[in-house]
GROMACS .gro file of C-alpha atoms in nm:
model
  452
    1MET     CA    1   3.146  -4.192  -2.876
    2GLY     CA    2   2.826  -4.024  -2.773
    3ILE     CA    3   2.526  -4.144  -2.585
    4ARG     CA    4   2.164  -4.085  -2.671
    5TRP     CA    5   1.884  -4.041  -2.425
    6LEU     CA    6   1.555  -4.162  -2.577
    7ARG     CA    7   1.237  -4.104  -2.380
    8GLY     CA    8   0.972  -4.211  -2.634
    9VAL     CA    9   0.842  -4.082  -2.964
   10LEU     CA   10   0.514  -3.907  -3.025
   11VAL     CA   11   0.415  -3.873  -3.391
   12THR     CA   12   0.105  -3.675  -3.477
   13GLY     CA   13  -0.058  -3.627  -3.813
   14CYS     CA   14  -0.366  -3.448  -3.942
   15LEU     CA   15  -0.580  -3.605  -4.214
   16LEU     CA   16  -0.690  -3.326  -4.447
   17TRP     CA   17  -0.896  -3.324  -4.763
   18ALA     CA   18  -0.697  -3.319  -5.087
   19GLY     CA   19  -0.733  -3.418  -5.449
   20SER     CA   20  -0.622  -3.748  -5.596
   21VAL     CA   21  -0.271  -3.853  -5.511
   22GLN     CA   22  -0.055  -3.834  -5.821
   23ALA     CA   23   0.222  -4.068  -5.929
   24GLN     CA   24   0.519  -4.043  -5.698
   25THR     CA   25   0.760  -3.767  -5.791
   26SER     CA   26   1.118  -3.734  -5.675
   27ALA     CA   27   1.003  -3.481  -5.417
   28GLN     CA   28   0.744  -3.723  -5.280
   29LEU     CA   29   0.997  -4.004  -5.266
   30TYR     CA   30   1.234  -3.771  -5.081
   31GLU     CA   31   0.963  -3.691  -4.827
   32GLN     CA   32   0.893  -4.063  -4.780
   33ALA     CA   33   1.263  -4.123  -4.723
   34LEU     CA   34   1.276  -3.848  -4.462
   35ARG     CA   35   0.976  -4.002  -4.287
   36LYS     CA   36   1.136  -4.347  -4.291
   37GLU     CA   37   1.457  -4.199  -4.150
   38ARG     CA   38   1.333  -3.952  -3.891
   39THR     CA   39   0.995  -4.083  -3.783
   40GLU     CA   40   1.018  -4.460  -3.826
   41GLY     CA   41   1.393  -4.499  -3.783
   42ASP     CA   42   1.406  -4.747  -4.073
   43LEU     CA   43   1.748  -4.655  -4.217
   44PRO     CA   44   1.772  -4.928  -4.485
   45ALA     CA   45   1.431  -4.833  -4.627
   46ALA     CA   46   1.525  -4.464  -4.619
   47ILE     CA   47   1.852  -4.531  -4.803
   48ALA     CA   48   1.668  -4.727  -5.073
   49LEU     CA   49   1.428  -4.438  -5.126
   50TYR     CA   50   1.712  -4.184  -5.138
   51GLN     CA   51   1.881  -4.397  -5.404
   52ARG     CA   52   1.560  -4.389  -5.610
   53VAL     CA   53   1.557  -4.010  -5.583
   54ALA     CA   54   1.922  -4.002  -5.692
   55ALA     CA   55   1.825  -4.184  -6.012
   56GLY     CA   56   1.570  -3.918  -6.102
   57ALA     CA   57   1.596  -3.618  -6.334
   58ASP     CA   58   1.600  -3.354  -6.058
   59ARG     CA   59   1.974  -3.308  -6.012
   60GLU     CA   60   1.951  -3.079  -5.712
   61LEU     CA   61   1.726  -3.319  -5.523
   62ALA     CA   62   1.933  -3.617  -5.639
   63ALA     CA   63   2.250  -3.467  -5.492
   64ARG     CA   64   2.073  -3.387  -5.164
   65ALA     CA   65   1.937  -3.742  -5.149
   66LEU     CA   66   2.286  -3.887  -5.191
   67ILE     CA   67   2.414  -3.671  -4.906
   68ARG     CA   68   2.133  -3.800  -4.687
   69ALA     CA   69   2.212  -4.159  -4.791
   70GLY     CA   70   2.581  -4.106  -4.716
   71GLU     CA   71   2.504  -3.976  -4.368
   72LEU     CA   72   2.281  -4.276  -4.300
   73TYR     CA   73   2.557  -4.510  -4.417
   74GLU     CA   74   2.786  -4.336  -4.166
   75ARG     CA   75   2.537  -4.390  -3.885
   76SER     CA   76   2.511  -4.755  -3.985
   77GLY     CA   77   2.889  -4.793  -3.989
   78GLN     CA   78   2.896  -4.897  -4.355
   79GLN     CA   79   3.183  -4.835  -4.596
   80GLU     CA   80   2.928  -4.729  -4.860
   81ALA     CA   81   2.939  -4.378  -4.715
   82VAL     CA   82   3.271  -4.301  -4.885
   83LYS     CA   83   3.147  -4.436  -5.221
   84THR     CA   84   2.831  -4.229  -5.196
   85TYR     CA   85   3.015  -3.906  -5.119
   86ARG     CA   86   3.260  -3.970  -5.403
   87ARG     CA   87   2.968  -4.009  -5.638
   88VAL     CA   88   2.836  -3.667  -5.535
   89VAL     CA   89   3.176  -3.508  -5.597
   90SER     CA   90   3.222  -3.673  -5.938
   91GLU     CA   91   2.867  -3.667  -6.077
   92PHE     CA   92   2.715  -3.359  -5.912
   93ALA     CA   93   2.998  -3.107  -5.897
   94ASP     CA   94   2.757  -2.845  -6.034
   95GLN     CA   95   2.549  -2.872  -5.717
   96GLN     CA   96   2.768  -2.651  -5.500
   97GLU     CA   97   2.628  -2.709  -5.150
   98PRO     CA   98   2.596  -3.092  -5.170
   99ALA     CA   99   2.937  -3.114  -5.337
  100ARG     CA  100   3.094  -2.905  -5.062
  101THR     CA  101   2.932  -3.121  -4.795
  102ALA     CA  102   3.052  -3.438  -4.969
  103ARG     CA  103   3.411  -3.312  -4.984
  104GLU     CA  104   3.402  -3.220  -4.614
  105ARG     CA  105   3.266  -3.561  -4.514
  106LEU     CA  106   3.523  -3.739  -4.733
  107ALA     CA  107   3.802  -3.541  -4.570
  108ALA     CA  108   3.676  -3.637  -4.225
  109LEU     CA  109   3.625  -4.004  -4.308
  110GLU     CA  110   3.959  -4.046  -4.479
  111ALA     CA  111   4.157  -3.857  -4.215
  112LYS     CA  112   4.227  -4.183  -4.029
  113PRO     CA  113   4.328  -4.466  -4.265
  114GLY     CA  114   4.150  -4.786  -4.182
  115ALA     CA  115   3.903  -4.617  -3.951
  116ALA     CA  116   3.534  -4.692  -3.970
  117PRO     CA  117   3.325  -4.436  -4.162
  118ALA     CA  118   3.173  -4.311  -3.838
  119ALA     CA  119   3.515  -4.193  -3.720
  120GLY     CA  120   3.438  -3.848  -3.860
  121GLY     CA  121   3.142  -3.804  -3.629
  122LEU     CA  122   2.984  -3.921  -3.307
  123ALA     CA  123   2.868  -4.275  -3.250
  124LEU     CA  124   2.529  -4.265  -3.082
  125ARG     CA  125   2.422  -4.511  -2.813
  126GLN     CA  126   2.113  -4.509  -2.597
  127VAL     CA  127   2.132  -4.504  -2.218
  128THR     CA  128   1.849  -4.682  -2.038
  129GLY     CA  129   1.746  -4.667  -1.676
  130ASN     CA  130   1.441  -4.665  -1.455
  131ASN     CA  131   1.268  -4.327  -1.417
  132LEU     CA  132   1.561  -4.126  -1.553
  133ASP     CA  133   1.500  -3.766  -1.646
  134PRO     CA  134   1.731  -3.511  -1.811
  135SER     CA  135   1.765  -3.270  -1.518
  136GLY     CA  136   2.118  -3.365  -1.408
  137MET     CA  137   2.467  -3.412  -1.545
  138PRO     CA  138   2.728  -3.691  -1.566
  139SER     CA  139   3.036  -3.716  -1.350
  140ALA     CA  140   3.363  -3.629  -1.521
  141ASP     CA  141   3.491  -3.986  -1.488
  142GLY     CA  142   3.187  -4.119  -1.673
  143HIS     CA  143   3.068  -4.334  -1.386
  144TYR     CA  144   2.753  -4.160  -1.262
  145LEU     CA  145   2.464  -3.944  -1.376
  146THR     CA  146   2.266  -3.726  -1.135
  147PHE     CA  147   1.891  -3.716  -1.190
  148THR     CA  148   1.555  -3.654  -1.025
  149ASP     CA  149   1.382  -3.978  -0.925
  150TRP     CA  150   1.012  -3.900  -0.970
  151SER     CA  151   0.917  -4.254  -0.867
  152THR     CA  152   1.009  -4.154  -0.509
  153GLY     CA  153   0.841  -3.813  -0.517
  154GLY     CA  154   1.127  -3.613  -0.672
  155ASN     CA  155   1.433  -3.717  -0.472
  156LEU     CA  156   1.791  -3.668  -0.589
  157ALA     CA  157   1.948  -3.990  -0.715
  158LEU     CA  158   2.255  -4.125  -0.895
  159PHE     CA  159   2.238  -4.353  -1.196
  160ASP     CA  160   2.542  -4.581  -1.232
  161LEU     CA  161   2.632  -4.565  -1.603
  162VAL     CA  162   2.849  -4.875  -1.567
  163ALA     CA  163   2.627  -5.104  -1.360
  164GLY     CA  164   2.294  -4.961  -1.473
  165THR     CA  165   2.164  -4.919  -1.117
  166ASN     CA  166   2.010  -4.629  -0.923
  167ARG     CA  167   2.104  -4.498  -0.578
  168GLN     CA  168   1.879  -4.255  -0.390
  169LEU     CA  169   2.054  -3.966  -0.210
  170THR     CA  170   1.767  -3.769  -0.051
  171ARG     CA  171   1.461  -3.906   0.130
  172SER     CA  172   1.228  -3.616   0.204
  173ALA     CA  173   1.086  -3.535  -0.140
  174ALA     CA  174   0.709  -3.551  -0.184
  175VAL     CA  175   0.589  -3.368  -0.493
  176ASP     CA  176   0.225  -3.444  -0.404
  177GLY     CA  177   0.259  -3.414  -0.027
  178GLY     CA  178   0.418  -3.073   0.019
  179GLY     CA  179   0.765  -3.200   0.098
  180GLY     CA  180   0.953  -3.034  -0.187
  181TYR     CA  181   1.146  -3.196  -0.470
  182VAL     CA  182   1.455  -3.168  -0.692
  183LEU     CA  183   1.437  -2.989  -1.029
  184ALA     CA  184   1.801  -2.974  -1.140
  185SER     CA  185   2.145  -3.091  -1.025
  186ALA     CA  186   2.516  -3.064  -1.102
  187ILE     CA  187   2.806  -3.279  -0.982
  188SER     CA  188   3.151  -3.148  -0.890
  189ARG     CA  189   3.448  -3.230  -1.113
  190ASP     CA  190   3.591  -3.469  -0.853
  191GLY     CA  191   3.251  -3.641  -0.820
  192LYS     CA  192   3.236  -3.589  -0.442
  193ARG     CA  193   2.958  -3.327  -0.412
  194ILE     CA  194   2.630  -3.253  -0.583
  195ALA     CA  195   2.452  -2.918  -0.588
  196TYR     CA  196   2.082  -2.926  -0.664
  197TYR     CA  197   1.777  -2.703  -0.703
  198TRP     CA  198   1.528  -2.788  -0.430
  199ALA     CA  199   1.174  -2.654  -0.466
  200ALA     CA  200   1.070  -2.612  -0.103
  201PRO     CA  201   0.704  -2.550  -0.017
  202PRO     CA  202   0.537  -2.315  -0.079
  203TRP     CA  203   0.756  -2.285  -0.390
  204VAL     CA  204   1.069  -2.140  -0.230
  205PRO     CA  205   1.370  -2.190  -0.460
  206GLN     CA  206   1.672  -2.327  -0.277
  207VAL     CA  207   2.021  -2.441  -0.374
  208ARG     CA  208   2.132  -2.733  -0.162
  209ILE     CA  209   2.455  -2.932  -0.162
  210ILE     CA  210   2.515  -3.292  -0.058
  211ASN     CA  211   2.802  -3.541  -0.063
  212SER     CA  212   2.779  -3.810  -0.329
  213ASP     CA  213   2.738  -4.075  -0.057
  214GLY     CA  214   2.422  -3.900   0.064
  215SER     CA  215   2.574  -3.736   0.373
  216GLY     CA  216   2.626  -3.372   0.470
  217ALA     CA  217   2.319  -3.219   0.304
  218ARG     CA  218   2.286  -2.845   0.369
  219VAL     CA  219   2.119  -2.536   0.225
  220LEU     CA  220   2.341  -2.286   0.040
  221PHE     CA  221   2.074  -2.048  -0.085
  222ALA     CA  222   1.716  -2.008   0.039
  223ASN     CA  223   1.559  -1.694  -0.097
  224GLN     CA  224   1.196  -1.611  -0.020
  225ASP     CA  225   1.233  -1.275  -0.193
  226PRO     CA  226   0.978  -1.244  -0.480
  227THR     CA  227   1.254  -1.111  -0.707
  228VAL     CA  228   1.374  -1.472  -0.737
  229GLY     CA  229   1.098  -1.682  -0.884
  230GLU     CA  230   1.305  -1.975  -1.009
  231LEU     CA  231   1.664  -2.082  -1.060
  232GLN     CA  232   1.898  -2.320  -1.240
  233VAL     CA  233   2.205  -2.508  -1.118
  234PRO     CA  234   2.388  -2.568  -1.446
  235ASP     CA  235   2.752  -2.640  -1.355
  236PHE     CA  236   3.026  -2.680  -1.095
  237PRO     CA  237   3.353  -2.484  -1.148
  238PRO     CA  238   3.661  -2.709  -1.119
  239ASP     CA  239   3.788  -2.567  -0.789
  240GLY     CA  240   3.466  -2.672  -0.615
  241GLN     CA  241   3.452  -2.344  -0.425
  242ALA     CA  242   3.138  -2.222  -0.600
  243VAL     CA  243   2.833  -2.338  -0.793
  244ALA     CA  244   2.718  -2.171  -1.114
  245VAL     CA  245   2.360  -2.052  -1.061
  246VAL     CA  246   2.101  -1.873  -1.277
  247LEU     CA  247   1.832  -1.668  -1.099
  248PHE     CA  248   1.503  -1.577  -1.268
  249GLY     CA  249   1.322  -1.262  -1.159
  250PRO     CA  250   1.023  -1.050  -1.266
  251ALA     CA  251   0.992  -0.859  -1.595
  252GLY     CA  252   1.236  -1.082  -1.778
  253LEU     CA  253   1.532  -1.015  -1.548
  254VAL     CA  254   1.783  -1.300  -1.546
  255ARG     CA  255   2.100  -1.294  -1.335
  256PHE     CA  256   2.369  -1.555  -1.330
  257GLY     CA  257   2.685  -1.591  -1.130
  258LEU     CA  258   2.871  -1.798  -0.872
  259LEU     CA  259   2.732  -1.915  -0.539
  260SER     CA  260   2.998  -1.981  -0.276
  261THR     CA  261   2.994  -2.336  -0.135
  262ALA     CA  262   3.151  -2.200   0.185
  263ASP     CA  263   2.907  -1.927   0.292
  264GLY     CA  264   2.637  -1.911   0.022
  265SER     CA  265   2.731  -1.561  -0.095
  266PHE     CA  266   2.632  -1.485  -0.454
  267GLN     CA  267   2.859  -1.308  -0.706
  268VAL     CA  268   2.653  -1.173  -0.997
  269LEU     CA  269   2.842  -1.197  -1.327
  270ARG     CA  270   2.580  -1.093  -1.583
  271ARG     CA  271   2.231  -0.946  -1.596
  272LEU     CA  272   2.020  -1.037  -1.899
  273GLN     CA  273   1.717  -0.811  -1.916
  274ASP     CA  274   1.462  -0.940  -2.172
  275ALA     CA  275   1.730  -1.163  -2.328
  276GLY     CA  276   1.560  -1.486  -2.226
  277TYR     CA  277   1.700  -1.749  -1.997
  278PRO     CA  278   2.015  -1.940  -2.097
  279LEU     CA  279   1.942  -2.291  -2.217
  280ARG     CA  280   2.281  -2.388  -2.089
  281MET     CA  281   2.571  -2.231  -1.900
  282ALA     CA  282   2.907  -2.412  -1.879
  283VAL     CA  283   3.233  -2.337  -1.698
  284SER     CA  284   3.558  -2.420  -1.878
  285PRO     CA  285   3.774  -2.701  -1.732
  286ASP     CA  286   4.035  -2.449  -1.614
  287GLY     CA  287   3.764  -2.235  -1.451
  288LYS     CA  288   3.864  -1.918  -1.640
  289TRP     CA  289   3.572  -1.886  -1.879
  290ILE     CA  290   3.195  -1.928  -1.873
  291ALA     CA  291   2.993  -1.991  -2.188
  292TYR     CA  292   2.618  -1.944  -2.216
  293ASP     CA  293   2.353  -1.875  -2.480
  294GLU     CA  294   2.113  -1.581  -2.496
  295ILE     CA  295   1.825  -1.487  -2.724
  296VAL     CA  296   1.913  -1.213  -2.973
  297ASP     CA  297   1.600  -1.233  -3.192
  298THR     CA  298   1.266  -1.274  -3.016
  299ILE     CA  299   1.088  -1.353  -3.346
  300THR     CA  300   1.308  -1.637  -3.470
  301VAL     CA  301   1.427  -1.723  -3.116
  302ALA     CA  302   1.784  -1.729  -3.250
  303ARG     CA  303   2.054  -1.732  -2.984
  304ASP     CA  304   2.419  -1.631  -2.962
  305VAL     CA  305   2.678  -1.827  -2.770
  306VAL     CA  306   2.866  -1.587  -2.543
  307ILE     CA  307   3.197  -1.640  -2.360
  308VAL     CA  308   3.269  -1.431  -2.052
  309ALA     CA  309   3.556  -1.423  -1.804
  310ARG     CA  310   3.510  -1.509  -1.437
  311ASP     CA  311   3.453  -1.138  -1.371
  312GLY     CA  312   3.163  -1.129  -1.619
  313VAL     CA  313   3.345  -0.934  -1.895
  314GLU     CA  314   3.242  -1.053  -2.241
  315LYS     CA  315   3.531  -1.199  -2.443
  316ALA     CA  316   3.365  -1.353  -2.749
  317ARG     CA  317   3.028  -1.400  -2.916
  318ILE     CA  318   2.940  -1.669  -3.170
  319SER     CA  319   2.653  -1.549  -3.390
  320HIS     CA  320   2.451  -1.679  -3.684
  321PRO     CA  321   2.101  -1.593  -3.816
  322PHE     CA  322   1.994  -1.955  -3.757
  323GLY     CA  323   2.121  -1.940  -3.401
  324ASN     CA  324   2.364  -2.122  -3.174
  325GLN     CA  325   2.280  -2.273  -2.837
  326ASN     CA  326   2.366  -2.524  -2.564
  327PRO     CA  327   2.741  -2.458  -2.532
  328ILE     CA  328   2.959  -2.720  -2.364
  329TRP     CA  329   3.336  -2.740  -2.323
  330THR     CA  330   3.543  -3.034  -2.438
  331PRO     CA  331   3.730  -3.203  -2.149
  332ASP     CA  332   4.061  -3.044  -2.254
  333GLY     CA  333   3.904  -2.698  -2.267
  334ARG     CA  334   4.035  -2.627  -2.616
  335HIS     CA  335   3.701  -2.630  -2.795
  336LEU     CA  336   3.351  -2.515  -2.724
  337LEU     CA  337   3.079  -2.739  -2.864
  338PHE     CA  338   2.728  -2.611  -2.939
  339SER     CA  339   2.423  -2.702  -3.142
  340SER     CA  340   2.323  -2.497  -3.444
  341ALA     CA  341   2.107  -2.518  -3.754
  342ARG     CA  342   2.342  -2.292  -3.951
  343SER     CA  343   2.389  -2.560  -4.220
  344GLY     CA  344   2.014  -2.593  -4.272
  345GLU     CA  345   1.968  -2.881  -4.028
  346LEU     CA  346   2.057  -2.926  -3.665
  347GLY     CA  347   2.421  -3.020  -3.615
  348LEU     CA  348   2.692  -3.029  -3.352
  349TRP     CA  349   2.955  -2.759  -3.407
  350ALA     CA  350   3.287  -2.673  -3.245
  351ALA     CA  351   3.491  -2.353  -3.211
  352ARG     CA  352   3.854  -2.346  -3.101
  353VAL     CA  353   3.889  -2.115  -2.800
  354THR     CA  354   4.216  -1.942  -2.713
  355GLU     CA  355   4.220  -1.717  -2.406
  356GLY     CA  356   3.845  -1.675  -2.428
  357VAL     CA  357   3.841  -1.586  -2.799
  358ALA     CA  358   3.655  -1.825  -3.030
  359GLY     CA  359   3.771  -1.920  -3.379
  360ASN     CA  360   3.555  -2.003  -3.681
  361PRO     CA  361   3.308  -2.286  -3.603
  362VAL     CA  362   3.337  -2.619  -3.785
  363GLU     CA  363   3.074  -2.891  -3.802
  364VAL     CA  364   3.149  -3.199  -3.595
  365LYS     CA  365   2.839  -3.397  -3.686
  366SER     CA  366   2.539  -3.312  -3.901
  367ASN     CA  367   2.183  -3.435  -3.868
  368MET     CA  368   2.172  -3.435  -3.490
  369PRO     CA  369   1.828  -3.520  -3.347
  370TRP     CA  370   1.592  -3.227  -3.308
  371GLY     CA  371   1.585  -3.122  -2.945
  372PHE     CA  372   1.946  -3.233  -2.896
  373THR     CA  373   2.075  -3.088  -2.568
  374PRO     CA  374   2.421  -3.182  -2.432
  375MET     CA  375   2.434  -3.269  -2.062
  376GLY     CA  376   2.810  -3.303  -2.018
  377PHE     CA  377   3.108  -3.524  -2.091
  378ALA     CA  378   3.117  -3.859  -1.916
  379GLY     CA  379   3.484  -3.940  -1.963
  380ASP     CA  380   3.537  -3.919  -2.339
  381ARG     CA  381   3.167  -3.965  -2.413
  382LEU     CA  382   2.922  -3.683  -2.469
  383LEU     CA  383   2.594  -3.747  -2.290
  384TYR     CA  384   2.291  -3.568  -2.428
  385GLN     CA  385   1.918  -3.567  -2.401
  386GLN     CA  386   1.681  -3.572  -2.695
  387ALA     CA  387   1.327  -3.437  -2.718
  388THR     CA  388   1.155  -3.675  -2.956
  389GLY     CA  389   0.807  -3.528  -2.991
  390ARG     CA  390   0.743  -3.491  -3.364
  391GLY     CA  391   0.456  -3.410  -3.596
  392ASP     CA  392   0.372  -3.350  -3.961
  393VAL     CA  393   0.064  -3.232  -4.150
  394PHE     CA  394  -0.063  -3.467  -4.420
  395ALA     CA  395  -0.330  -3.467  -4.687
  396VAL     CA  396  -0.502  -3.783  -4.802
  397GLU     CA  397  -0.774  -3.876  -5.049
  398PHE     CA  398  -1.102  -3.962  -4.875
  399ALA     CA  399  -1.375  -4.175  -5.032
  400GLU     CA  400  -1.679  -3.995  -4.896
  401GLN     CA  401  -1.941  -4.250  -4.997
  402ALA     CA  402  -1.742  -4.540  -4.858
  403GLY     CA  403  -1.652  -4.338  -4.550
  404ARG     CA  404  -1.285  -4.433  -4.550
  405VAL     CA  405  -0.942  -4.314  -4.647
  406ALA     CA  406  -0.870  -4.418  -5.005
  407GLY     CA  407  -0.519  -4.294  -5.074
  408THR     CA  408  -0.169  -4.264  -4.933
  409PRO     CA  409  -0.106  -3.968  -4.698
  410VAL     CA  410   0.118  -3.700  -4.849
  411ASN     CA  411   0.314  -3.454  -4.639
  412LEU     CA  412   0.190  -3.106  -4.728
  413LEU     CA  413   0.482  -2.917  -4.579
  414PRO     CA  414   0.832  -2.954  -4.726
  415THR     CA  415   0.998  -2.735  -4.464
  416TYR     CA  416   1.065  -2.806  -4.095
  417GLN     CA  417   0.949  -3.164  -4.136
  418GLY     CA  418   0.876  -3.342  -3.812
  419ARG     CA  419   0.796  -3.012  -3.639
  420ASN     CA  420   0.453  -2.921  -3.784
  421THR     CA  421   0.116  -3.003  -3.625
  422LYS     CA  422  -0.248  -2.893  -3.589
  423GLY     CA  423  -0.312  -2.817  -3.956
  424VAL     CA  424  -0.648  -2.657  -4.042
  425TRP     CA  425  -0.776  -2.539  -4.383
  426THR     CA  426  -0.945  -2.201  -4.413
  427ARG     CA  427  -1.309  -2.224  -4.527
  428ASP     CA  428  -1.225  -2.133  -4.885
  429GLY     CA  429  -0.962  -2.408  -4.898
  430LYS     CA  430  -0.693  -2.168  -5.015
  431LYS     CA  431  -0.483  -2.144  -4.701
  432LEU     CA  432  -0.345  -2.384  -4.445
  433VAL     CA  433  -0.294  -2.271  -4.085
  434TYR     CA  434  -0.067  -2.482  -3.868
  435ALA     CA  435   0.169  -2.477  -3.572
  436SER     CA  436   0.540  -2.511  -3.640
  437ARG     CA  437   0.843  -2.537  -3.412
  438ARG     CA  438   1.113  -2.342  -3.593
  439GLY     CA  439   1.390  -2.336  -3.333
  440ALA     CA  440   1.669  -2.592  -3.324
  441VAL     CA  441   1.574  -2.672  -2.967
  442SER     CA  442   1.257  -2.819  -2.826
  443THR     CA  443   1.111  -2.536  -2.620
  444SER     CA  444   0.779  -2.358  -2.614
  445SER     CA  445   0.952  -2.041  -2.733
  446ALA     CA  446   1.032  -2.212  -3.062
  447GLY     CA  447   0.662  -2.234  -3.160
  448HIS     CA  448   0.506  -2.035  -3.444
  449MET     CA  449   0.164  -2.013  -3.603
  450VAL     CA  450   0.205  -2.025  -3.980
  451VAL     CA  451  -0.034  -1.943  -4.264
  452ARG     CA  452   0.059  -2.101  -4.596
   0.00000   0.00000   0.00000
């Protein structure tokens, strides 16, 4: 079972001049269904529209629509998912990709007799809490989540996932008063200590550590050297003797390694010059391996997932043109999970890891929310954050004399839906210029200016 973090949805659209809206085609119905599903969250309405597309003459689009409907049935916990996938296999065998997907989903759903259709994937549930932000991680027992409490000026706090209550651990934060504040945190595997990134004035990056009851706070790392401009505290190795830390320096230099909890000494494991900062770095449950992601294509912002030993020697690299990112280990350490758009849409993937070597990735769940970023396992539940800012570029008929919109908005862009904004026509009306987020993660580096 997974947990979803939902922090609000921002949908933007641009009203642009276009000709008369024609009768609805299968493609237009498909776009409406996607909007119902991804923007409005109205799954029943989306399914009904996908079924209308499936009844049309466009066999390729019909098969894709049935796959979408099947996945929505899974998310709704309905037995109709199996029937829908069987229909794709029997009626659309000539459509290779949808038929392959349908067979894979059927195999997953039917692997456990009597199980609910969602057994082949993750069940998503929203976590709510006052002033939560995604800067921390859950405890291994699933009881607590560390986070920065901005309502108190940026103090470190614990959110009780069971009781739904907050507990403040630090008292001196003052983001507006020069007192410093917390920007990231990680909790030890036994839940007894928390390491956190403290931004001390005037912007001095520090790593501090504190007991989970709020006692024993001390500074592990306080570097005023300009070669360290910022840092991350992504994970806590299982032995508790070190904290995984990422240091950001000038000219694109990124170093990551292990910071001793005893004396604050720093062991550099890797240097990533011009490879971009890791979105996530995770230590395996046995402490032998560290996984992280690094940019390998600065144009597409595609990333590889890399596995290194505790001495920094690379053991494996998981690559794909569409990229892989945000690696996280399963609690038993046998698989490495990561997000990837290698199937054409963002999904959660897993690779079996044996002595640091990764096997062929398999998809665990398709259609993960854009901006999906895992935060850690809370017991047997995967906690993740979701960036929900979305946008599309529409055209609509405008009655100039009446001074009002006269038609139904039509999405102009069939690709990367939900990620396109700020559309502007060129003066001759032949080209559309717009901004598009093409990465599978919600970061500024995923933005592109596109001319269509």
